[in-house]
Short mmCIF file of C-alpha atoms and ligand atoms in Angstrom, two decimals:
data_model
loop_
_atom_site.label_atom_id
_atom_site.label_comp_id
_atom_site.label_asym_id
_atom_site.label_seq_id
_atom_site.Cartn_x
_atom_site.Cartn_y
_atom_site.Cartn_z
CA MET A 1 76.12 41.17 -91.10
CA ALA A 2 74.61 43.12 -94.29
CA GLN A 3 71.71 43.70 -92.74
CA ALA A 4 73.57 45.05 -89.51
CA ARG A 5 75.52 47.53 -91.63
CA LYS A 6 72.49 48.62 -93.71
CA LYS A 7 70.72 49.54 -90.07
CA LYS A 8 73.91 51.63 -88.82
CA THR A 9 74.14 53.79 -92.33
CA ALA A 10 70.58 54.18 -91.93
CA LYS A 11 70.96 55.83 -88.31
CA LYS A 12 73.18 58.53 -89.87
CA GLU A 13 70.59 59.43 -92.16
CA LYS A 14 69.95 63.34 -92.67
CA VAL A 15 66.51 64.98 -92.16
CA ILE A 16 66.85 68.13 -94.92
CA ILE A 17 65.24 71.15 -93.24
CA PHE A 18 63.25 72.95 -95.99
CA ASP A 19 62.02 76.27 -94.43
CA THR A 20 58.99 78.04 -95.47
CA THR A 21 58.65 81.06 -93.39
CA LEU A 22 58.98 83.43 -96.23
CA ARG A 23 56.45 82.16 -97.88
CA ASP A 24 53.89 80.02 -96.51
CA GLY A 25 54.83 81.38 -93.17
CA GLU A 26 54.22 84.99 -94.79
CA GLN A 27 50.84 83.88 -95.80
CA ALA A 28 49.74 84.34 -92.47
CA PRO A 29 47.17 87.13 -92.29
CA GLY A 30 49.11 90.50 -90.83
CA ALA A 31 52.47 88.45 -91.37
CA SER A 32 53.70 90.76 -93.75
CA LEU A 33 57.53 91.53 -94.34
CA THR A 34 59.05 93.87 -96.57
CA SER A 35 62.08 92.57 -99.14
CA GLU A 36 64.65 93.70 -96.77
CA GLU A 37 62.93 92.18 -93.94
CA LYS A 38 62.69 89.03 -95.70
CA LEU A 39 66.45 89.34 -96.98
CA GLU A 40 67.34 89.81 -92.57
CA VAL A 41 65.05 86.76 -92.06
CA ALA A 42 67.13 84.67 -95.29
CA HIS A 43 70.61 85.50 -93.55
CA GLN A 44 69.43 84.34 -90.35
CA LEU A 45 68.00 81.07 -91.68
CA GLU A 46 71.27 80.39 -93.51
CA LEU A 47 73.14 80.83 -90.31
CA LEU A 48 70.61 78.50 -88.70
CA GLY A 49 72.01 76.10 -91.16
CA VAL A 50 68.58 75.52 -93.13
CA ASN A 51 69.17 73.26 -96.27
CA VAL A 52 66.19 74.88 -98.23
CA LEU A 53 64.89 78.36 -98.01
CA GLU A 54 61.70 78.82 -99.90
CA ALA A 55 61.83 82.34 -100.63
CA GLY A 56 58.43 83.04 -101.67
CA PHE A 57 55.90 82.72 -104.44
CA PRO A 58 57.19 85.01 -107.62
CA ILE A 59 54.41 85.13 -109.26
CA ALA A 60 52.14 86.55 -106.65
CA SER A 61 53.33 90.27 -107.16
CA PRO A 62 56.22 92.25 -108.37
CA ASP A 63 56.99 92.81 -104.46
CA ASP A 64 57.36 88.69 -104.14
CA PHE A 65 59.24 88.62 -107.34
CA TYR A 66 61.88 91.32 -105.95
CA ALA A 67 62.12 89.67 -102.73
CA VAL A 68 63.02 86.06 -104.13
CA LYS A 69 65.78 87.34 -106.66
CA LEU A 70 67.18 89.48 -104.11
CA ILE A 71 67.30 86.81 -101.53
CA ALA A 72 68.71 84.47 -104.47
CA SER A 73 71.29 86.57 -105.30
CA ARG A 74 72.74 86.45 -101.57
CA MET A 75 72.45 83.13 -99.95
CA LYS A 76 75.48 81.20 -100.40
CA LYS A 77 75.04 77.81 -98.62
CA SER A 78 71.24 77.23 -98.40
CA ALA A 79 69.18 76.41 -101.56
CA VAL A 80 67.01 78.83 -102.59
CA CYS A 81 62.86 78.31 -103.65
CA ALA A 82 60.79 79.67 -105.27
CA LEU A 83 56.91 78.35 -105.53
CA ALA A 84 55.04 78.08 -108.93
CA ARG A 85 51.55 76.51 -109.97
CA CYS A 86 51.26 74.13 -112.78
CA LYS A 87 51.56 77.54 -115.18
CA ASP A 88 53.84 78.72 -117.52
CA GLU A 89 53.69 82.20 -116.53
CA ASP A 90 54.46 80.68 -112.99
CA ILE A 91 57.35 78.75 -113.92
CA ASN A 92 58.65 81.44 -115.72
CA ALA A 93 58.31 84.20 -112.95
CA ALA A 94 60.28 81.54 -110.79
CA ARG A 95 62.88 80.88 -113.32
CA ASP A 96 63.58 84.15 -113.88
CA SER A 97 63.50 85.36 -110.05
CA LEU A 98 66.38 82.52 -109.13
CA LYS A 99 68.70 83.31 -111.99
CA LYS A 100 71.40 84.12 -109.57
CA ALA A 101 70.99 81.73 -107.36
CA LYS A 102 73.79 79.52 -106.35
CA HIS A 103 71.65 76.59 -105.95
CA PRO A 104 68.21 77.21 -107.22
CA ARG A 105 65.16 74.92 -106.60
CA ILE A 106 61.62 75.35 -108.38
CA HIS A 107 58.73 73.87 -106.43
CA VAL A 108 55.95 73.07 -108.57
CA PHE A 109 52.39 72.36 -107.06
CA LEU A 110 48.93 70.99 -108.07
CA ALA A 111 45.70 70.12 -105.88
CA THR A 112 45.26 65.97 -106.46
CA SER A 113 42.20 65.70 -104.28
CA LYS A 114 38.56 65.34 -105.43
CA ILE A 115 37.28 68.26 -103.66
CA HIS A 116 40.01 70.54 -105.47
CA LEU A 117 39.55 68.69 -108.59
CA LYS A 118 35.71 69.54 -108.66
CA TYR A 119 35.59 72.71 -107.04
CA LYS A 120 38.47 74.81 -108.23
CA PHE A 121 39.49 73.15 -110.98
CA LYS A 122 36.57 71.65 -112.67
CA LYS A 123 38.99 69.28 -114.07
CA ALA A 124 39.16 65.43 -114.41
CA GLU A 125 42.16 63.44 -113.04
CA GLU A 126 43.47 62.59 -116.24
CA GLU A 127 44.00 66.18 -117.15
CA ILE A 128 45.72 67.29 -113.66
CA LEU A 129 47.90 64.52 -114.51
CA GLU A 130 49.02 66.17 -117.86
CA LEU A 131 49.15 69.56 -115.90
CA ALA A 132 51.74 68.15 -113.69
CA VAL A 133 53.83 66.50 -116.16
CA ARG A 134 53.93 69.45 -118.61
CA ALA A 135 55.00 71.74 -115.49
CA VAL A 136 57.80 69.13 -113.98
CA ARG A 137 58.98 69.11 -117.59
CA ARG A 138 58.95 72.56 -118.28
CA ALA A 139 60.61 73.58 -114.58
CA ARG A 140 63.06 71.09 -115.38
CA LYS A 141 64.43 72.53 -118.16
CA PHE A 142 65.08 75.59 -116.27
CA CYS A 143 66.45 73.92 -113.03
CA PRO A 144 67.96 70.30 -112.20
CA ASP A 145 66.38 70.68 -108.53
CA ILE A 146 62.49 70.27 -109.00
CA GLU A 147 60.03 69.55 -106.56
CA PHE A 148 56.37 68.42 -106.70
CA SER A 149 53.55 68.93 -104.04
CA PRO A 150 50.61 67.51 -104.72
CA GLU A 151 48.68 69.94 -102.92
CA ASP A 152 46.28 68.32 -100.53
CA ALA A 153 47.48 64.98 -100.40
CA THR A 154 46.32 63.69 -97.63
CA ARG A 155 42.40 63.95 -98.52
CA SER A 156 43.55 62.70 -102.09
CA ASP A 157 42.28 59.21 -103.88
CA ARG A 158 45.27 56.92 -103.36
CA GLU A 159 45.57 55.91 -106.52
CA PHE A 160 45.34 58.71 -108.19
CA LEU A 161 47.96 60.39 -105.88
CA TYR A 162 50.55 57.35 -106.45
CA ARG A 163 49.93 57.88 -110.34
CA VAL A 164 50.61 61.42 -110.12
CA ILE A 165 53.53 61.06 -107.99
CA GLU A 166 55.27 58.63 -110.26
CA ALA A 167 54.75 60.59 -113.38
CA ALA A 168 56.16 63.80 -111.25
CA ILE A 169 59.12 61.46 -110.77
CA ASP A 170 59.54 60.33 -114.43
CA SER A 171 59.19 63.77 -115.70
CA GLY A 172 61.93 65.07 -113.42
CA ALA A 173 61.12 65.89 -109.77
CA ARG A 174 63.46 64.70 -107.45
CA THR A 175 61.70 65.66 -103.75
CA ILE A 176 58.00 65.03 -103.80
CA ASN A 177 56.55 66.39 -101.10
CA ILE A 178 53.47 65.38 -99.35
CA PRO A 179 51.38 68.42 -98.10
CA ASP A 180 48.40 68.04 -95.31
CA THR A 181 47.40 71.18 -96.46
CA VAL A 182 44.35 71.62 -94.28
CA GLY A 183 45.68 70.26 -91.31
CA TYR A 184 43.46 67.51 -91.33
CA SER A 185 45.55 64.26 -90.98
CA TYR A 186 46.86 62.49 -87.61
CA PRO A 187 50.04 60.85 -86.97
CA GLN A 188 49.25 57.11 -87.50
CA GLU A 189 47.27 58.23 -90.68
CA ILE A 190 50.62 60.18 -92.17
CA GLN A 191 52.79 57.13 -91.14
CA ALA A 192 50.70 55.22 -93.28
CA LEU A 193 50.40 57.06 -95.96
CA ILE A 194 54.00 57.46 -96.36
CA GLU A 195 54.75 53.94 -96.11
CA ASP A 196 52.47 53.37 -98.96
CA ILE A 197 53.95 56.02 -101.15
CA PHE A 198 56.86 53.92 -100.66
CA SER A 199 55.49 50.75 -101.88
CA HIS A 200 52.94 51.50 -104.07
CA VAL A 201 55.17 54.15 -106.09
CA PRO A 202 57.62 52.37 -108.70
CA ASN A 203 59.94 54.90 -109.26
CA ILE A 204 60.05 56.34 -105.70
CA GLY A 205 63.45 55.29 -104.79
CA LYS A 206 65.10 58.32 -107.23
CA ALA A 207 63.08 60.73 -105.42
CA VAL A 208 63.29 62.37 -101.68
CA ILE A 209 60.30 62.44 -100.01
CA SER A 210 59.21 65.39 -98.40
CA ILE A 211 56.33 66.13 -95.64
CA HIS A 212 54.24 69.77 -95.19
CA CYS A 213 52.24 69.97 -92.35
CA HIS A 214 49.59 72.52 -91.41
CA ASN A 215 48.36 73.06 -87.76
CA ASP A 216 44.56 72.98 -87.71
CA LEU A 217 44.34 70.29 -85.38
CA GLY A 218 47.41 71.31 -83.55
CA LEU A 219 49.10 68.09 -85.11
CA ALA A 220 51.58 69.48 -87.52
CA THR A 221 54.73 68.70 -85.68
CA ALA A 222 53.44 65.42 -84.60
CA ASN A 223 52.28 64.63 -88.29
CA SER A 224 55.64 65.77 -89.55
CA LEU A 225 57.35 63.18 -86.95
CA SER A 226 55.44 60.63 -87.94
CA ALA A 227 56.34 61.15 -91.45
CA VAL A 228 60.21 61.09 -90.57
CA LEU A 229 59.48 57.34 -89.00
CA ALA A 230 58.03 56.32 -91.96
CA GLY A 231 60.67 57.45 -93.98
CA ALA A 232 60.24 60.92 -95.32
CA ARG A 233 64.02 62.91 -95.41
CA GLN A 234 62.88 66.55 -96.03
CA ILE A 235 60.54 68.50 -93.77
CA HIS A 236 58.58 71.63 -94.45
CA CYS A 237 58.45 73.93 -91.67
CA THR A 238 58.44 77.53 -90.19
CA LEU A 239 59.79 79.61 -87.27
CA ASN A 240 57.56 80.18 -84.06
CA GLY A 241 55.36 78.06 -86.16
CA ILE A 242 53.57 81.04 -88.49
CA GLY A 243 51.67 80.24 -91.25
CA GLU A 244 48.35 80.31 -93.18
CA ARG A 245 45.59 79.78 -90.74
CA ALA A 246 46.56 77.86 -87.50
CA GLY A 247 50.16 77.37 -89.21
CA ASN A 248 52.60 75.10 -90.30
CA ALA A 249 54.85 72.68 -88.22
CA SER A 250 57.44 74.58 -86.30
CA LEU A 251 61.09 74.41 -87.07
CA GLU A 252 62.29 74.80 -83.73
CA GLU A 253 59.87 71.90 -82.49
CA LEU A 254 60.82 69.43 -84.87
CA VAL A 255 64.76 70.22 -84.61
CA MET A 256 64.65 70.12 -81.26
CA ALA A 257 62.37 66.66 -81.17
CA MET A 258 65.03 64.80 -83.45
CA LYS A 259 67.69 65.77 -81.30
CA VAL A 260 66.56 65.17 -78.03
CA ARG A 261 64.67 61.82 -78.77
CA ARG A 262 67.32 61.15 -81.81
CA LYS A 263 67.14 57.44 -81.42
CA ALA A 264 63.34 57.24 -81.28
CA PHE A 265 63.61 59.23 -84.86
CA ARG A 266 66.01 56.24 -86.23
CA GLY A 267 69.16 58.52 -85.59
CA VAL A 268 68.49 60.55 -88.16
CA TYR A 269 70.07 64.40 -87.64
CA THR A 270 69.75 67.68 -89.29
CA ASP A 271 72.05 70.53 -89.98
CA ILE A 272 70.69 73.25 -87.74
CA ASN A 273 72.97 74.91 -85.74
CA THR A 274 70.72 74.77 -82.85
CA LYS A 275 72.30 77.57 -81.02
CA GLU A 276 70.50 80.00 -83.70
CA ILE A 277 67.14 79.07 -82.89
CA TYR A 278 66.22 81.60 -80.25
CA ARG A 279 67.37 84.49 -82.27
CA ALA A 280 65.97 83.53 -85.53
CA SER A 281 62.60 82.90 -83.47
CA ARG A 282 62.95 86.72 -82.06
CA LEU A 283 63.93 88.23 -85.26
CA VAL A 284 60.73 86.45 -87.04
CA SER A 285 58.67 87.60 -84.19
CA THR A 286 59.87 91.04 -83.94
CA LEU A 287 59.94 91.77 -88.05
CA THR A 288 56.18 90.01 -88.40
CA GLY A 289 54.71 91.42 -85.16
CA PHE A 290 53.40 87.91 -84.15
CA MET A 291 54.36 87.42 -80.50
CA VAL A 292 55.29 83.80 -79.54
CA PRO A 293 53.06 83.01 -76.79
CA PRO A 294 54.74 82.44 -73.70
CA ASN A 295 54.17 78.75 -73.33
CA LYS A 296 55.23 78.13 -76.72
CA ALA A 297 57.43 74.64 -77.01
CA ILE A 298 61.18 75.79 -76.97
CA VAL A 299 61.16 79.55 -77.59
CA GLY A 300 58.25 80.54 -75.46
CA ARG A 301 59.07 82.77 -72.32
CA ASN A 302 58.09 80.25 -70.10
CA ALA A 303 59.76 77.03 -71.83
CA PHE A 304 62.92 77.09 -69.70
CA ARG A 305 61.08 78.77 -66.07
CA HIS A 306 60.16 76.82 -63.45
CA GLU A 307 58.01 78.19 -60.74
CA SER A 308 57.31 75.48 -58.60
CA GLY A 309 59.38 75.57 -55.45
CA ILE A 310 59.68 71.76 -55.92
CA HIS A 311 60.97 71.92 -59.54
CA GLN A 312 63.70 74.56 -58.73
CA ASP A 313 64.94 72.75 -55.92
CA ALA A 314 65.41 69.91 -57.86
CA ILE A 315 66.63 71.47 -60.72
CA LEU A 316 69.53 73.07 -58.30
CA LYS A 317 70.54 69.43 -57.44
CA LYS A 318 70.20 67.68 -60.47
CA ARG A 319 68.99 69.85 -63.70
CA SER A 320 67.67 66.58 -65.77
CA THR A 321 65.38 66.35 -63.10
CA TYR A 322 62.74 68.68 -64.96
CA GLU A 323 64.74 69.83 -67.93
CA ILE A 324 65.16 68.00 -71.08
CA MET A 325 66.84 69.93 -73.17
CA ASN A 326 69.47 72.74 -71.97
CA PRO A 327 68.38 76.46 -73.07
CA ARG A 328 71.74 77.26 -74.20
CA ASP A 329 71.38 74.77 -76.70
CA ILE A 330 69.02 76.41 -78.70
CA GLY A 331 70.48 79.95 -77.76
CA ILE A 332 69.14 81.08 -74.96
CA GLY A 333 71.19 82.94 -72.36
CA LYS A 334 70.64 83.68 -68.71
CA SER A 335 68.20 86.71 -68.22
CA GLN A 336 70.68 88.51 -65.82
CA LEU A 337 71.13 91.90 -64.69
CA VAL A 338 73.19 93.23 -67.24
CA LEU A 339 74.27 96.96 -67.28
CA GLY A 340 73.52 100.05 -66.14
CA LYS A 341 73.92 104.02 -65.97
CA HIS A 342 77.63 103.65 -66.26
CA SER A 343 78.22 100.82 -68.26
CA GLY A 344 80.17 101.61 -71.42
CA ARG A 345 80.09 101.10 -75.18
CA HIS A 346 81.87 98.08 -74.97
CA ALA A 347 80.19 96.26 -72.22
CA LEU A 348 76.94 97.25 -74.12
CA LEU A 349 78.36 95.73 -77.67
CA GLN A 350 79.88 92.49 -75.68
CA ARG A 351 76.53 92.08 -74.20
CA LEU A 352 74.64 92.64 -77.33
CA LYS A 353 77.26 89.91 -78.91
CA ASP A 354 76.52 87.39 -76.09
CA LEU A 355 72.71 87.53 -77.24
CA GLY A 356 73.55 86.97 -80.67
CA PHE A 357 73.34 90.48 -81.89
CA VAL A 358 76.53 91.89 -83.98
CA LEU A 359 75.95 94.95 -84.97
CA ASP A 360 78.05 97.35 -87.65
CA LYS A 361 79.52 100.38 -86.13
CA THR A 362 76.60 102.63 -86.89
CA LYS A 363 73.99 100.55 -85.48
CA GLY A 364 76.13 99.96 -82.39
CA GLU A 365 76.33 103.67 -82.15
CA ARG A 366 72.54 104.24 -82.38
CA VAL A 367 71.78 101.61 -79.87
CA PHE A 368 74.60 102.80 -77.44
CA SER A 369 72.26 106.06 -77.60
CA ARG A 370 69.12 104.48 -76.89
CA PHE A 371 70.48 102.32 -74.38
CA LYS A 372 72.25 105.38 -72.50
CA ALA A 373 68.94 107.55 -73.13
CA LEU A 374 66.93 104.46 -71.53
CA ALA A 375 69.62 104.40 -68.50
CA ASP A 376 68.66 107.69 -67.66
CA LYS A 377 64.90 106.57 -67.09
CA LYS A 378 65.72 102.88 -65.69
CA LYS A 379 68.46 101.99 -63.26
CA GLN A 380 68.58 98.27 -64.06
CA ILE A 381 68.52 96.93 -67.79
CA PHE A 382 68.02 93.67 -68.25
CA ASP A 383 68.51 91.63 -71.62
CA ASP A 384 65.01 91.87 -72.77
CA ASP A 385 65.48 95.28 -72.41
CA LEU A 386 68.45 95.43 -74.71
CA ILE A 387 66.52 92.94 -77.56
CA ALA A 388 63.70 95.50 -77.60
CA LEU A 389 66.28 98.28 -77.76
CA VAL A 390 68.14 96.17 -81.01
CA GLU A 391 64.25 95.45 -82.73
CA GLU A 392 63.46 99.28 -82.49
CA GLU A 393 66.62 99.88 -84.50
CA ILE A 394 66.07 96.49 -86.76
CA ARG A 395 62.52 97.95 -87.22
CA LYS A 396 63.97 101.59 -87.91
CA LYS A 397 65.06 101.87 -91.52
CA LYS A 398 62.09 101.78 -92.92
CA LYS A 399 60.27 105.03 -90.97
CA ILE A 400 58.26 107.53 -93.28
CA CYS A 401 57.08 108.59 -89.82
CA SER A 402 58.37 108.93 -86.62
CA LEU A 403 57.79 109.91 -83.05
CA VAL A 404 58.91 113.77 -82.25
CA SER A 405 57.00 114.32 -78.58
CA VAL A 406 53.76 113.85 -77.28
CA GLN A 407 51.71 115.31 -74.57
CA VAL A 408 48.35 114.57 -73.41
CA THR A 409 46.63 115.65 -70.52
CA THR A 410 44.01 113.30 -68.86
CA GLY A 411 42.47 112.77 -65.73
CA THR A 412 39.06 110.94 -64.01
CA ASP A 413 37.25 114.52 -64.60
CA ILE A 414 38.76 115.52 -67.62
CA PRO A 415 38.47 114.43 -71.08
CA PRO A 416 41.84 113.27 -72.71
CA GLU A 417 43.08 115.58 -75.14
CA ALA A 418 46.56 114.75 -77.01
CA LYS A 419 48.97 117.13 -78.62
CA VAL A 420 51.11 114.92 -80.73
CA LYS A 421 54.33 116.03 -82.82
CA ILE A 422 55.46 113.67 -85.97
CA LYS A 423 58.06 113.57 -88.31
CA TYR A 424 56.09 112.61 -91.61
CA LYS A 425 57.54 112.59 -95.11
CA GLY A 426 60.48 114.52 -93.99
CA LYS A 427 58.72 117.46 -92.25
CA VAL A 428 57.60 117.77 -88.60
CA HIS A 429 53.64 118.13 -88.29
CA GLU A 430 51.72 118.59 -85.00
CA ALA A 431 47.97 118.12 -84.22
CA ARG A 432 45.90 117.90 -81.60
CA SER A 433 42.57 115.67 -80.88
CA GLY A 434 40.24 114.46 -78.11
CA GLY A 435 39.33 110.61 -77.85
CA ASP A 436 37.79 107.81 -75.87
CA GLY A 437 40.89 107.59 -73.90
CA PRO A 438 44.46 108.98 -73.63
CA VAL A 439 45.79 106.07 -76.64
CA ASP A 440 42.60 106.82 -78.54
CA ALA A 441 43.32 110.73 -78.81
CA CYS A 442 46.86 110.13 -79.64
CA TYR A 443 45.96 107.94 -82.61
CA LYS A 444 43.02 110.40 -83.90
CA ALA A 445 45.81 113.18 -83.37
CA ILE A 446 48.21 111.30 -85.84
CA ASP A 447 45.23 110.31 -88.39
CA LYS A 448 44.79 114.24 -88.69
CA ILE A 449 48.19 114.30 -89.71
CA THR A 450 48.76 111.14 -92.11
CA LYS A 451 45.11 111.01 -93.21
CA VAL A 452 45.70 106.97 -93.56
CA ARG A 453 42.98 106.20 -90.97
CA PRO A 454 43.31 102.44 -90.56
CA LYS A 455 41.20 100.75 -88.17
CA LEU A 456 42.43 99.60 -85.20
CA LEU A 457 41.83 95.78 -84.31
CA SER A 458 43.95 95.31 -81.44
CA TYR A 459 46.12 96.91 -78.37
CA LYS A 460 47.93 95.06 -76.32
CA LEU A 461 50.66 96.28 -73.71
CA ASP A 462 53.30 93.96 -71.68
CA ALA A 463 55.82 94.66 -69.62
CA VAL A 464 59.30 94.03 -71.26
CA THR A 465 61.08 92.53 -67.81
CA ARG A 466 59.83 93.06 -63.99
CA GLY A 467 60.10 95.96 -61.95
CA LYS A 468 57.69 99.19 -61.65
CA ASP A 469 60.54 101.08 -64.05
CA ALA A 470 60.08 98.21 -66.51
CA GLN A 471 59.61 99.33 -70.50
CA GLY A 472 55.82 99.04 -71.63
CA MET A 473 55.92 96.59 -75.10
CA VAL A 474 53.08 97.79 -77.19
CA ARG A 475 51.81 95.51 -79.82
CA VAL A 476 48.80 96.77 -82.05
CA GLU A 477 46.98 95.30 -84.70
CA VAL A 478 45.28 97.45 -87.69
CA GLN A 479 43.13 96.77 -90.77
CA TYR A 480 43.74 98.82 -93.83
CA LYS A 481 42.30 97.92 -97.04
CA ASN A 482 41.73 94.33 -96.03
CA LYS A 483 45.05 93.81 -95.01
CA THR A 484 45.91 93.17 -91.43
CA ILE A 485 48.91 95.00 -90.29
CA ARG A 486 50.80 94.39 -87.09
CA GLY A 487 52.97 97.01 -85.26
CA GLN A 488 55.25 97.11 -82.04
CA GLY A 489 56.88 99.97 -79.90
CA ALA A 490 58.55 100.06 -76.70
CA SER A 491 59.33 102.59 -74.30
CA THR A 492 59.60 103.50 -70.39
CA ASP A 493 56.35 105.35 -70.90
CA VAL A 494 53.07 103.44 -72.26
CA LEU A 495 51.74 106.51 -74.16
CA GLU A 496 55.07 106.78 -76.06
CA ALA A 497 55.09 103.28 -76.78
CA SER A 498 51.34 103.23 -77.83
CA VAL A 499 52.41 106.08 -80.39
CA LYS A 500 55.20 104.14 -81.50
CA ALA A 501 53.60 100.75 -82.08
CA TYR A 502 50.81 102.85 -84.29
CA LEU A 503 52.93 104.70 -86.33
CA ASP A 504 55.15 101.10 -86.56
CA THR A 505 51.86 99.88 -88.53
CA LEU A 506 51.82 103.38 -90.65
CA ASN A 507 55.30 103.08 -91.86
CA LYS A 508 54.47 99.64 -92.94
CA ILE A 509 51.17 100.69 -94.43
CA LEU A 510 53.16 103.45 -96.24
CA SER A 511 55.97 102.06 -97.06
O1 KIV B 601 49.61 73.66 -97.72
C1 KIV B 601 50.00 73.43 -99.13
O2 KIV B 601 49.66 72.71 -99.46
C2 KIV B 601 51.00 74.34 -99.29
C3 KIV B 601 51.87 73.82 -100.98
C4 KIV B 601 51.74 75.03 -101.88
C5 KIV B 601 52.71 72.94 -100.93
O3 KIV B 601 51.44 75.44 -99.01
ZN1 ZN B 602 51.23 74.86 -96.73
#
């Protein structure tokens, strides 16, 4: 009887969602966000229902510090976490950045694997153990909620790992996070590791076990779920799986796997409002410039599309023949023909609301006038067109340079020549240039004005929707002072979209 009751309780266990989009996710090359953009993502994460939101690594730079501080002062429900190495200055910065947080958490980390000890620290195990204890104790003085991560745990010597974990808990850590820092492990190994930690660390009952997986072998989601099967009750993850190198475990995959296959995962649940997933994914993709691959599970454009006639037919008869989730459960509405030239403000705002965008009056007005301008050029306006408009509006606030006009002459027998007018630092400037093609000519003309001259690494043009009059979405990647910066721009004119995308990167560089 007692056994049966125990089993029943276990079924209702919650898995804490620790989102690190703004810390590990932002460490993805080229993903850098401004503090305001981070705040926008943080608001969406709170709406999504993440329990803990890792807002950054305050010691890394004054910008990081400011972003954590800003987010800490605004979040009402989600705990706000700041990362720190086992150094006094890191812990102090984390403490200071979290002063206004309702629910602060300090996340202290220190590598425990032999390879890190030998090459990164040149320290012996005992010294590492001491550093960890000291740091956790120090952090605990400032904040009751301390998380400790033995970095590279999956490649660490087991006995040493158990000792560090035990000491960290004794020193006041409430959560022990197990990172697969280099994405080296596989599901059975992770499951065994977590089970072993439960059976070998005497005081483990005083802490929540967490998992942090990287995706170097494409196993981050599977590994994290294996940890849940072994009893981990917190998962570190990011939206769209962005993060260092191949990224982190993806929030949307984990949450939906546990929801769709709840019984298989011991009946655990999360607090995530899955209907906010799609919107959150779009926001992160828009602001970071990282496109979601069309075949990405849960949030990819094709995730709920059925091409084969046999599938389409079966779906019409019974949805579950080929769909294991309802797209509406993650907040994807039908992409339908929505509006046209004669649609009014109310219809537009209502449709945007259905798509998950609640705009204030000023933003609503601006999107409406953009919508009217687009409707003059394009008869049929789809949901994706509207999303592109709103995304442009979201990105707009940090414009130091913006497009006034662009004119290009080009042809099979004449070299391209661009005349570009941009508003730059409050004044309108004009420049002309030739180039290796019309886009190159435009970019060279802009370079003459701003003198920033980033190096173009990649250029990609996609249609936002179908039809010959579809808007073009240009995404570019540039390099500036060893940093990769992404930008995007949409328009029915692909040259205009190309210029907007380039200016988007310049705005990021200049701000
Ligand atoms: O991958 C990692 O080990 C980390 C730690 C800071 C937790 O990101
Ligand atoms: Zn990581």
